[in-house]
Coordinates of C-alpha atoms in Angstrom, one line a residue:
M19 CA 98.0 116.2 74.7
E20 CA 96.7 113.7 72.2
A21 CA 99.8 111.5 72.8
A22 CA 99.0 111.5 76.5
L23 CA 95.4 110.6 76.0
R24 CA 96.4 107.7 73.7
L25 CA 98.8 106.5 76.3
F26 CA 96.0 106.7 78.9
L27 CA 93.7 104.7 76.7
T28 CA 96.5 102.1 76.2
F29 CA 96.8 101.9 79.9
I30 CA 93.0 101.3 80.3
V31 CA 92.8 98.7 77.6
Y32 CA 95.6 96.6 79.1
A33 CA 94.2 97.1 82.6
F34 CA 91.0 95.6 81.4
F35 CA 92.8 92.7 79.7
G36 CA 94.7 92.1 82.9
W37 CA 91.4 92.1 84.9
C38 CA 90.0 89.5 82.5
C39 CA 93.2 87.3 82.9
E40 CA 93.0 87.6 86.7
C41 CA 89.3 86.8 86.8
V42 CA 89.8 83.7 84.7
Y43 CA 92.9 82.6 86.6
C44 CA 91.2 82.8 90.0
S45 CA 87.5 82.0 89.1
V46 CA 88.1 78.7 87.2
P47 CA 89.9 76.9 90.2
A48 CA 87.3 78.4 92.6
G49 CA 84.4 77.3 90.5
K50 CA 82.7 80.7 90.8
F51 CA 83.2 84.2 89.4
I52 CA 85.7 86.4 91.4
N53 CA 85.9 90.1 90.7
R54 CA 89.7 90.5 91.1
G55 CA 91.6 93.7 91.6
F56 CA 91.8 96.6 94.1
L57 CA 89.1 98.6 92.2
N58 CA 85.5 97.6 91.9
G59 CA 85.4 98.2 88.1
P60 CA 86.7 95.8 85.5
I61 CA 90.3 97.0 85.5
C62 CA 93.6 96.0 87.2
P63 CA 95.7 99.2 87.1
V64 CA 99.0 97.2 87.8
Y65 CA 98.5 95.4 84.5
G66 CA 98.0 98.7 82.7
F67 CA 101.1 100.2 84.2
G68 CA 103.0 97.0 83.5
A69 CA 101.9 96.9 79.9
V70 CA 102.8 100.5 79.2
I71 CA 106.2 100.1 80.8
V72 CA 107.0 96.8 79.0
I73 CA 105.7 97.9 75.6
H74 CA 107.7 101.1 75.6
A75 CA 110.8 99.5 77.1
L76 CA 110.9 96.4 75.0
R77 CA 109.5 97.6 71.7
P78 CA 113.0 98.6 70.5
L79 CA 114.0 94.9 70.8
G80 CA 112.0 94.1 67.7
N81 CA 111.3 90.4 67.1
H82 CA 113.6 89.1 69.8
V83 CA 111.1 86.9 71.6
L84 CA 113.5 85.6 74.3
L85 CA 114.7 89.0 75.2
T86 CA 111.1 90.2 75.3
F87 CA 110.3 87.2 77.6
F88 CA 113.1 87.8 80.1
G89 CA 112.9 91.5 80.0
G90 CA 109.1 91.4 80.5
M91 CA 109.6 88.9 83.3
L92 CA 112.0 91.1 85.1
L93 CA 110.1 94.4 84.7
T94 CA 106.7 92.9 85.7
S95 CA 108.2 91.1 88.7
A96 CA 109.8 94.3 89.9
L97 CA 106.5 96.1 89.4
E98 CA 104.5 93.5 91.3
Y99 CA 107.0 93.6 94.2
L100 CA 106.9 97.4 94.4
T101 CA 103.1 97.3 94.2
S102 CA 102.9 94.9 97.1
V103 CA 105.2 97.1 99.2
L104 CA 103.3 100.3 98.4
L105 CA 99.9 98.8 99.1
E106 CA 101.2 97.5 102.5
K107 CA 102.6 100.9 103.4
L108 CA 99.5 102.8 102.3
F109 CA 96.8 100.6 103.7
H110 CA 98.6 98.4 106.3
L111 CA 97.2 95.3 104.6
S112 CA 99.0 92.3 103.0
W113 CA 97.2 91.7 99.7
W114 CA 98.8 88.5 98.5
D115 CA 101.3 86.0 99.8
Y116 CA 103.3 83.6 97.7
S117 CA 105.4 82.4 100.7
K118 CA 104.1 78.8 100.3
R119 CA 105.1 78.7 96.6
K120 CA 108.6 77.6 95.5
F121 CA 111.2 80.2 94.5
N122 CA 109.4 83.2 96.0
L123 CA 110.9 86.5 97.2
H124 CA 109.5 87.6 100.6
G125 CA 106.1 86.2 99.5
R126 CA 105.6 89.1 97.2
I127 CA 106.7 87.5 93.9
C128 CA 107.3 83.9 92.8
L129 CA 108.8 82.2 89.8
L130 CA 105.5 80.7 88.5
N131 CA 103.8 84.1 88.3
S132 CA 106.9 85.8 86.9
T133 CA 107.1 83.2 84.2
L134 CA 103.4 83.7 83.3
F135 CA 104.0 87.4 83.2
G136 CA 106.9 86.9 80.8
L137 CA 104.7 84.9 78.5
L138 CA 102.0 87.5 78.6
C139 CA 104.6 90.2 77.8
V140 CA 105.6 88.3 74.6
F141 CA 102.0 87.9 73.6
A142 CA 101.2 91.6 74.3
V143 CA 104.3 93.0 72.6
H144 CA 104.3 90.8 69.5
V145 CA 100.6 90.0 69.0
V146 CA 98.2 92.3 70.9
D147 CA 100.0 95.7 70.8
P148 CA 100.0 96.2 67.0
W149 CA 96.2 95.7 67.0
V150 CA 95.5 97.8 70.2
S151 CA 97.8 100.6 69.0
G152 CA 96.1 100.6 65.6
C153 CA 92.6 100.9 67.1
I154 CA 93.6 103.7 69.4
H155 CA 95.4 105.7 66.7
A156 CA 92.3 105.2 64.5
L157 CA 90.2 107.2 66.9
S158 CA 89.3 110.8 65.9
V159 CA 90.4 113.6 68.1
P160 CA 86.8 114.3 69.5
A161 CA 86.3 110.5 70.1
L162 CA 89.7 110.4 71.8
F163 CA 88.9 113.3 74.2
F164 CA 85.3 112.1 74.9
S165 CA 86.3 108.5 75.7
S166 CA 89.3 109.5 77.7
G167 CA 87.3 112.0 79.8
A168 CA 84.4 109.6 80.5
I169 CA 86.8 106.7 81.5
A170 CA 88.9 109.0 83.6
A171 CA 85.8 110.3 85.5
L172 CA 84.6 106.7 86.2
L173 CA 88.1 105.7 87.2
C174 CA 88.3 108.6 89.7
V175 CA 84.9 107.7 91.2
D176 CA 86.0 104.0 91.5
C177 CA 89.3 105.0 93.1
F178 CA 87.4 107.1 95.7
V179 CA 84.9 104.3 96.5
S180 CA 87.6 101.6 96.7
V181 CA 90.0 103.6 98.9
R182 CA 87.1 104.5 101.2
S183 CA 86.1 100.9 101.4
V184 CA 89.7 99.8 102.3
L185 CA 89.9 102.6 105.0
A186 CA 86.6 101.4 106.4
L187 CA 87.9 97.9 106.4
N188 CA 90.9 99.0 108.5
G189 CA 88.6 101.0 110.8
R190 CA 86.4 98.0 111.4
L191 CA 89.3 95.7 112.1
Q192 CA 90.6 98.1 114.8
Q193 CA 87.1 98.3 116.4
I194 CA 86.8 94.5 116.4
V195 CA 90.3 94.1 118.0
Q196 CA 89.5 96.7 120.6
L197 CA 86.1 95.2 121.4
R198 CA 87.7 91.7 121.8
S199 CA 90.3 93.2 124.1
D200 CA 87.5 94.8 126.2
L201 CA 85.5 91.5 126.2
R202 CA 88.5 89.6 127.6
R203 CA 89.1 92.3 130.3
K204 CA 85.4 92.3 131.3
A205 CA 85.2 88.5 131.4
E206 CA 88.2 88.4 133.7
A207 CA 86.8 91.1 135.9
S208 CA 83.4 89.3 136.0
A209 CA 85.0 86.0 136.9
L210 CA 86.9 87.6 139.8
Q211 CA 83.7 89.3 141.1
L212 CA 81.7 86.2 141.0
K213 CA 84.4 84.2 142.7
A214 CA 84.6 86.9 145.4
A215 CA 80.8 86.9 145.8
L216 CA 80.7 83.2 146.3
E217 CA 83.4 83.3 148.9
S218 CA 82.0 86.3 150.8
N219 CA 78.3 85.6 150.1
S220 CA 77.9 89.3 149.2
E221 CA 74.7 90.3 147.4
Q222 CA 76.3 93.5 146.1
L223 CA 79.1 91.6 144.5
R224 CA 76.6 89.2 142.9
E225 CA 74.7 92.2 141.4
E226 CA 77.9 93.7 140.1
G227 CA 78.8 90.3 138.5
L228 CA 75.4 90.1 136.9
R229 CA 75.7 93.6 135.5
A230 CA 79.2 92.7 134.1
R231 CA 77.6 89.6 132.5
I232 CA 75.0 91.7 130.8
E233 CA 77.7 94.1 129.6
I234 CA 79.6 91.2 128.2
E235 CA 76.6 89.8 126.4
H236 CA 75.9 93.3 124.9
A237 CA 79.6 93.5 123.8
E238 CA 79.3 90.1 122.2
R239 CA 76.3 91.1 120.2
R240 CA 78.0 94.3 119.2
L241 CA 81.1 92.2 118.1
Q242 CA 78.9 89.9 116.0
Q243 CA 77.2 93.0 114.5
L244 CA 80.5 94.6 113.6
E245 CA 81.8 91.4 112.0
E246 CA 78.7 91.0 109.9
E247 CA 78.6 94.7 108.9
H248 CA 82.3 94.4 108.1
V249 CA 81.7 91.3 105.9
F250 CA 78.9 93.2 104.0
T251 CA 81.0 96.3 103.3
A252 CA 84.3 94.5 102.4
R253 CA 82.9 91.2 100.9
R254 CA 84.3 91.9 97.4
L255 CA 87.8 92.7 98.7
I256 CA 87.9 89.6 100.9
S257 CA 86.7 87.4 98.0
A258 CA 89.1 89.0 95.5
F259 CA 92.1 88.6 97.7
P260 CA 91.8 85.3 99.6
R261 CA 95.2 85.9 101.4
L262 CA 94.3 89.5 102.4
D263 CA 95.5 90.1 105.9
S264 CA 96.0 93.0 108.2
I265 CA 99.6 93.9 109.1
Q266 CA 98.7 95.3 112.5
Q267 CA 95.8 92.9 113.4
R268 CA 97.1 89.6 112.1
G269 CA 94.4 86.9 112.0
T270 CA 91.4 89.2 112.4
L271 CA 90.4 88.8 108.8
A272 CA 90.3 85.0 109.2
E273 CA 87.6 85.6 111.8
I274 CA 85.8 87.9 109.4
R275 CA 85.8 85.1 106.8
K276 CA 84.3 82.8 109.4
A277 CA 81.7 85.4 110.1
A278 CA 81.0 85.6 106.4
A279 CA 80.5 81.9 106.1
A280 CA 78.3 81.8 109.1
A281 CA 76.2 84.7 107.8
A282 CA 75.9 83.1 104.4
A283 CA 74.8 79.8 105.9
R284 CA 72.3 81.6 108.1
R285 CA 70.8 83.4 105.1
R286 CA 70.5 80.1 103.1
S287 CA 68.8 78.5 106.1
E288 CA 66.3 81.4 106.4
K289 CA 65.5 81.2 102.7
K290 CA 64.9 77.4 102.9
Q291 CA 62.6 78.0 105.9
K292 CA 60.6 80.7 104.0
K293 CA 60.2 78.4 101.0
S294 CA 59.1 75.5 103.2
R295 CA 56.5 77.8 104.9
K296 CA 55.1 78.9 101.6
K297 CA 54.6 75.3 100.6

């Protein structure tokens, strides 16, 4: 039991280190803080799993740095590829895409990232792990149970909230796609009715065309509302994964990002107007 708890804490520590690396790697080029990862909390589970696998698989190699580098590169790349496939199958979303980078495999892994992972594995196995392992083994049994239990409870809550958010994201995408389809259909029907009304000079057809126009305007407002609500509920995910896209509704998230930019610009404009009025 104690061994399992120590392994769990090792997973958590490296998941946190991975989150830090991801945040720095993505935030510095963007010029703003980006909370990376599938979960809302400061951990990236894939790094935790990767570290546990690499450390236990490559520790027997001892001080062979090159073997650690290539072994870690291979193991972490396989894990990243498998994670990409599983996330797509589970949530019908493409989370990252390296297809524009050189030497990529199906856009799921690429040579640059694999090389960086290999270097991180060398650093983790030969520098970080002795210190992390020493700290975790220094914990008393009560401290081990308490810390593991508290972290596990928080992790379960975060997993629940994150999965719920992703499922809500997919639901919103389907609603938006359906509403856009209805809008196109209503717009075509309205155009035909108005054309027929003009040709036949029918008052009834004109009224039906006007009613259809009102329905279209209502649907357009509902679409805008859906997009902005969608942006609000999934803002962190969209920010954390700039290449996030739906497998079933390709391109819809691009419209969501445009709605996010428009909503942010509108909020900034409203704030400026309020400040100018106070002055």
